XYZ file of C-alpha atoms in Angstrom:
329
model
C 11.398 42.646 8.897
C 10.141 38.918 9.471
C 11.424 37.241 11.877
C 13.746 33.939 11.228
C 11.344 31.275 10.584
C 12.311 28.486 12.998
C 14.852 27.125 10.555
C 17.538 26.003 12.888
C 15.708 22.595 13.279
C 14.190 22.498 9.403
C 16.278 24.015 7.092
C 18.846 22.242 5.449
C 19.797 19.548 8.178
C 17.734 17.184 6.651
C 20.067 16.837 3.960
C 22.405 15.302 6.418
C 20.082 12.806 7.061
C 17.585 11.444 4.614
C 20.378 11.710 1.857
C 21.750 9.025 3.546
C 18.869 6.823 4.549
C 17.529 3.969 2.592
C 14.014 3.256 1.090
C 12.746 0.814 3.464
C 10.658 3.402 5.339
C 8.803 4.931 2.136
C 8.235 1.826 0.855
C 6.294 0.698 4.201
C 4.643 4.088 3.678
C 3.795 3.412 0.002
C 2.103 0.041 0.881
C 0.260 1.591 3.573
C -0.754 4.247 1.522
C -1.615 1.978 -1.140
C -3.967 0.073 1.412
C -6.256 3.125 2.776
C -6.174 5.286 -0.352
C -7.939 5.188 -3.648
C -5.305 5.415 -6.577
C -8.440 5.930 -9.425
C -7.663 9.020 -11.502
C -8.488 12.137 -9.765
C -11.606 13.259 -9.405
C -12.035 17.110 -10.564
C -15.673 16.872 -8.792
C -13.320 15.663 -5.766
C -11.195 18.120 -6.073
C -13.160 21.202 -6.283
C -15.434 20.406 -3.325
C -11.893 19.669 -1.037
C -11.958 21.965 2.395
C -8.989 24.323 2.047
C -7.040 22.514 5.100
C -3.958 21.724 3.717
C -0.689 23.443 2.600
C -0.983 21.957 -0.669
C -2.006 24.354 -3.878
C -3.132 23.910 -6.900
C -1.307 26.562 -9.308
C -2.682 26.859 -12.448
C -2.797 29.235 -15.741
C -4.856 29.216 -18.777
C -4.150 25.271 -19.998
C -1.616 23.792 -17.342
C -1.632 23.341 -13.555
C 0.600 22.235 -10.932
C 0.425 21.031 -7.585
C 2.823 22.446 -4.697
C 3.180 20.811 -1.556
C 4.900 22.188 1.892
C 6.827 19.513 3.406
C 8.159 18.984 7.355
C 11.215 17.502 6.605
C 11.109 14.856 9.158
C 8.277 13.186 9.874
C 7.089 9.145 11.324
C 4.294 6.797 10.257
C 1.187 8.967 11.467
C 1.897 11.439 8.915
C 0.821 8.885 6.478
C -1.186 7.974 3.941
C -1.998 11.660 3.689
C -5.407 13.090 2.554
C -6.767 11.614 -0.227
C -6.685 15.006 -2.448
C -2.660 14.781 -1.552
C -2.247 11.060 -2.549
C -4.611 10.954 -5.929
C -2.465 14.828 -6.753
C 0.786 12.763 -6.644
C -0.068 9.496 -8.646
C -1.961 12.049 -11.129
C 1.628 13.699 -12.006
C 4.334 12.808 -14.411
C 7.094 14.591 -12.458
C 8.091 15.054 -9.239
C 10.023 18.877 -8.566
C 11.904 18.618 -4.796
C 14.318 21.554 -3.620
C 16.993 18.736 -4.320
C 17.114 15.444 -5.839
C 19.313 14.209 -2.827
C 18.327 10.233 -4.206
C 20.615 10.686 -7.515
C 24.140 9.753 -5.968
C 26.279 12.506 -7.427
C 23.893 15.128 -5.848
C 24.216 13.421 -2.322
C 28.325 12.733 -2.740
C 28.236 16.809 -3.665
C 26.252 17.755 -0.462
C 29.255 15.542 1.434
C 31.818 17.179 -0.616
C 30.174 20.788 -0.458
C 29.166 20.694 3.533
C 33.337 19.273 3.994
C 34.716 22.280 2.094
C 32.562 24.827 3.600
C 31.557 23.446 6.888
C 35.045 22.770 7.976
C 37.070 25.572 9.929
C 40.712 26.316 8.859
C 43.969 24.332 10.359
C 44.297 25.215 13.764
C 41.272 26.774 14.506
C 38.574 25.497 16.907
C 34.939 26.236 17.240
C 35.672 27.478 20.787
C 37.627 29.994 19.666
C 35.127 31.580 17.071
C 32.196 31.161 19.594
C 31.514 33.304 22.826
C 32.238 31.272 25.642
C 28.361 30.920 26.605
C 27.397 29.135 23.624
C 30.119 26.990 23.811
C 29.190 26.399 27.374
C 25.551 25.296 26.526
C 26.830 23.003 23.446
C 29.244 21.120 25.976
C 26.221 20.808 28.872
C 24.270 19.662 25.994
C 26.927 17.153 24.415
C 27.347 16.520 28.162
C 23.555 15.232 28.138
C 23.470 13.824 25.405
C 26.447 11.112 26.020
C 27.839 12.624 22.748
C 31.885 13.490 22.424
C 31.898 17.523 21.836
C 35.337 16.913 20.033
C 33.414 16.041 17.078
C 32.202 19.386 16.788
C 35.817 21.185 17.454
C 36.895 21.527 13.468
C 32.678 22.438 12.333
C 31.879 26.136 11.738
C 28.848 26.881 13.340
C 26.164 26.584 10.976
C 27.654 23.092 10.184
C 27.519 22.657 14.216
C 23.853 23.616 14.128
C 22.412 21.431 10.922
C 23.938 18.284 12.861
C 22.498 19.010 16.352
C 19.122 19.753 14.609
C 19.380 16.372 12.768
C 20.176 14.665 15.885
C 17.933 16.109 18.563
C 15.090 14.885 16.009
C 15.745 11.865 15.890
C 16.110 12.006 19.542
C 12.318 12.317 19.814
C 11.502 9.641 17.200
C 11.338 11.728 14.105
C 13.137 10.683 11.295
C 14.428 12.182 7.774
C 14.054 9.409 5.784
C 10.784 9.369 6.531
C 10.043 13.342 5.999
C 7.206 14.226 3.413
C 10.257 14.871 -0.096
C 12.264 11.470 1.263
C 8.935 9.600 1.001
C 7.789 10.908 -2.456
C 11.161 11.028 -3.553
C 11.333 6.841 -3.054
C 7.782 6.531 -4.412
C 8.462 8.273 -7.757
C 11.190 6.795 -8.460
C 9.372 3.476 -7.451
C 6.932 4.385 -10.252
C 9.461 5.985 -12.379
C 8.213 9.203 -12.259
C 10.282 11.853 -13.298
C 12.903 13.338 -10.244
C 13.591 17.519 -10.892
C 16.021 19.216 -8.566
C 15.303 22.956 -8.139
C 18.742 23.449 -6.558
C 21.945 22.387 -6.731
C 23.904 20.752 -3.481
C 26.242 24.412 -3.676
C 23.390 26.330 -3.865
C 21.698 24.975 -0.865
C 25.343 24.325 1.008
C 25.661 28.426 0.281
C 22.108 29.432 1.247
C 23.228 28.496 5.171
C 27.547 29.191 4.407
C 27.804 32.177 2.147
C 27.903 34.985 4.247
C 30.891 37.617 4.486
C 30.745 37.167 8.435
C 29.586 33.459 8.096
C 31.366 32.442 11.630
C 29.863 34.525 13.008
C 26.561 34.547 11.989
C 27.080 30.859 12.592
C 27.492 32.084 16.012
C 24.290 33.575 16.167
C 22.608 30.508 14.227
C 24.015 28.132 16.835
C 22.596 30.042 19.852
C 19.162 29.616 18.830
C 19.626 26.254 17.516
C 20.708 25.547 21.049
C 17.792 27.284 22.715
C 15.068 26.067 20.421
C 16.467 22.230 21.154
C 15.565 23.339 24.820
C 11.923 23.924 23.839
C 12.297 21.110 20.962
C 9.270 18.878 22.347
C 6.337 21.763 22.888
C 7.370 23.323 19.015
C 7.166 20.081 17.351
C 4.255 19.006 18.578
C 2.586 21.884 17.559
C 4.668 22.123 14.240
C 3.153 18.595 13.466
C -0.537 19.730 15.006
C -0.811 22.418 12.615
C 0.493 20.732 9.579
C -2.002 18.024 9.898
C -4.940 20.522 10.672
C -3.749 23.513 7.858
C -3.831 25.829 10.655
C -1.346 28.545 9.137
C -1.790 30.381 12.244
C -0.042 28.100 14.453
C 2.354 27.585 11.778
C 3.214 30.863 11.725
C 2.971 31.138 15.228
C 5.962 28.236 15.332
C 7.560 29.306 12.234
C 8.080 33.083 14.064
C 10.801 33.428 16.332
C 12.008 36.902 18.018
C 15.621 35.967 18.643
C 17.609 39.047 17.579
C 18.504 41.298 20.677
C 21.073 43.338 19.227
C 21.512 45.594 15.758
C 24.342 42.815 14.696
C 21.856 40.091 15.357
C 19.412 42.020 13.428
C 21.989 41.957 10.343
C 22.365 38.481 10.764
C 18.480 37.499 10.963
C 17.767 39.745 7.656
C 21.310 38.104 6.399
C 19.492 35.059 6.777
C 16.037 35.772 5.601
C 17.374 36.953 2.624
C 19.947 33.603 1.779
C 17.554 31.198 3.386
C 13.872 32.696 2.127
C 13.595 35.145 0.145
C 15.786 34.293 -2.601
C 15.191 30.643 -2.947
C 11.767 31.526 -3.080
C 11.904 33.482 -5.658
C 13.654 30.894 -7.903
C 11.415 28.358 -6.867
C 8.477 30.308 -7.965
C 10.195 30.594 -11.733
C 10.923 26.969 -11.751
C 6.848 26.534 -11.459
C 6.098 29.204 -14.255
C 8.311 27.133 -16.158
C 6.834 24.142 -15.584
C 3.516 25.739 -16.518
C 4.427 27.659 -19.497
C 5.621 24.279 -21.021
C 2.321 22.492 -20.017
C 4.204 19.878 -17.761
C 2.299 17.799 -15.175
C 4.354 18.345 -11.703
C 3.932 17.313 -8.361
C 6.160 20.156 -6.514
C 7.235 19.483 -3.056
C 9.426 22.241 -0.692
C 9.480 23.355 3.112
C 6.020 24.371 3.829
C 8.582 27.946 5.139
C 8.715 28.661 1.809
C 5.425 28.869 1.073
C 4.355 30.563 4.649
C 6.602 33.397 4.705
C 4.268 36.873 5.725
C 5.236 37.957 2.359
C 7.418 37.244 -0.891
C 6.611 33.672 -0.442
C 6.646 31.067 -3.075
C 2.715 31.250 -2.891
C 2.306 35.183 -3.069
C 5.049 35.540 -5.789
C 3.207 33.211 -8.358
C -0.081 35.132 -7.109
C 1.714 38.172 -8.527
C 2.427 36.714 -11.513
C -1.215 36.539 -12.595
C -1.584 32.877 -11.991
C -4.627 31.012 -10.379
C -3.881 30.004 -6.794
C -6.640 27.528 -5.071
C -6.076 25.806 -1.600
C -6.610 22.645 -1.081
């Protein structure tokens, strides 16, 4: 059983956040990137000779290839330009393929719409009374710190609860969706009118952290260690970012692993969550890239680098299994 993978601060609270930020950030990016990279056609000889230190692949079959990126969903400036292999990969592809196409406005209006009708509790209900007293103790010292009014959190389930603190305690330490790895090369493809594909749909990613037939109080459980990872927020992210930058998929892993589950309910709720978080989103994600190969399309894929670091069934391994050529780059 794998332990949950650090997604309280990466999962799907960046849609709360860069679906609702403007350009101006990728387009600084863009320029900059524009600046210290080359944008010739890429290089094959380049390529092939690339040290494997990235968690970018090259996925290819007998005629066709695509390129899959793992993003950190919020990011600043020193993340970019990225390598060189990374850059001349992206302005090589026709398409871009994110885990949602949160630029096209009726997507982001039915993440607002989705996250209202799902994240809301029912008439009369407050989140104190579907919590246990100790995590609504450490939300209010940490709403308390924070200068921010707890009553805005009184009519959120949990998870809801959890996606916004994540949003906001990064952004608290100067990192900032709009300016995580999809936001950016979502505004620079459609900047050079590259083709946008969603992999998801807002429901399906609303229900990946809401479905559940005890969601309140797995939200419960979610919440807790949302709380308690905020508490170590500074030390994980700057390793998080330190081993993105390097490819070291041990510290990844390392940061991605977390042993919260003390009890056999919290057990149910972490594989719960591995499977409606992980393991089934990664396995549609892996036949959205066989069927961008099997029609011969040029993509530039781009998901949480979770997805593709799972200890097994990840979107990596699965296309493995599937017979197709996996290089690192």
């Amino acid at each position: 059983m794998d332990k949950v993978k650090f997604a309280s601060l990466f999962v799907i609270s960046s849609l709360f956040v860069f679906g609702c930020a403007g350009s101006k950030n990728a387009e600084v990016v863009a320029e900059k990137s524009k600046a210290d990279i080359s944008t010739d056609a890429i290089a094959s000889d380049v390529i092939e000779t690339a040290e494997s230190k990235h968690f970018f692949w090259k996925v290819s079959d007998e005629n066709s290839s695509v390129w899959v990126l793992g993003s950190i969903h919020f990011a600043d400036e020193s993340f970019y330009p990225m390598d060189s292999v990374i850059e001349n990969a992206f302005d090589g592809a026709q398409e871009l393929a994110v885990e949602m196409n949160i630029r096209e406005e009726s997507v982001s209006q039915e993440v607002v719409q989705q996250s209202l009708q799902k994240g809301l509790l029912p008439a009369g209900t407050s989140l104190n009374q579907v919590v246990p007293p100790a995590v609504w103790n450490s939300l209010d010292s940490l709403c308390a710190a924070w200068n921010y009014p707890i009553a805005m959190f009184k009519r959120l389930r949990p998870w809801f609860v959890s996606t916004t603190l994540s949003g906001l305690a990064m952004e608290r330490i100067g990192l900032d969706g709009s300016m995580g790895i999809d936001a950016v090369l979502l505004d620079r493809a459609a900047a050079e009118d590259k083709t946008i594909v969603g992999m998801e749909t807002a429901e399906e990613q609303i229900d990946a952290m809401s479905s559940n037939d005890e969601s309140d109080s797995a939200g419960a459980f979610y919440l807790r260690n949302t709380l308690r990872e905020i508490g170590e927020l500074d030390s994980m992210v700057t390793r998080l970012v330190r081993a993105w930058k390097t490819g070291d998929e041990v510290l990844l892993r390392q940061v991605l692993n977390a042993d919260t589950a003390t009890t056999e309910q919290d057990k149910a709720f972490e594989q719960k969550f591995e499977e409606q978080i992980y393991t089934s989103r990664n396995g549609k994600m892996a036949e959205s890239i066989e069927s961008y190969l099997k029609d011969d399309r040029n993509v530039f894929v781009v998901v949480g680098v979770a997805h593709l670091m799972l200890d097994e069934d990840n979107v990596i391994s699965l296309l493995q299994r599937k017979g197709f050529r996996i290089e690192r780059f």
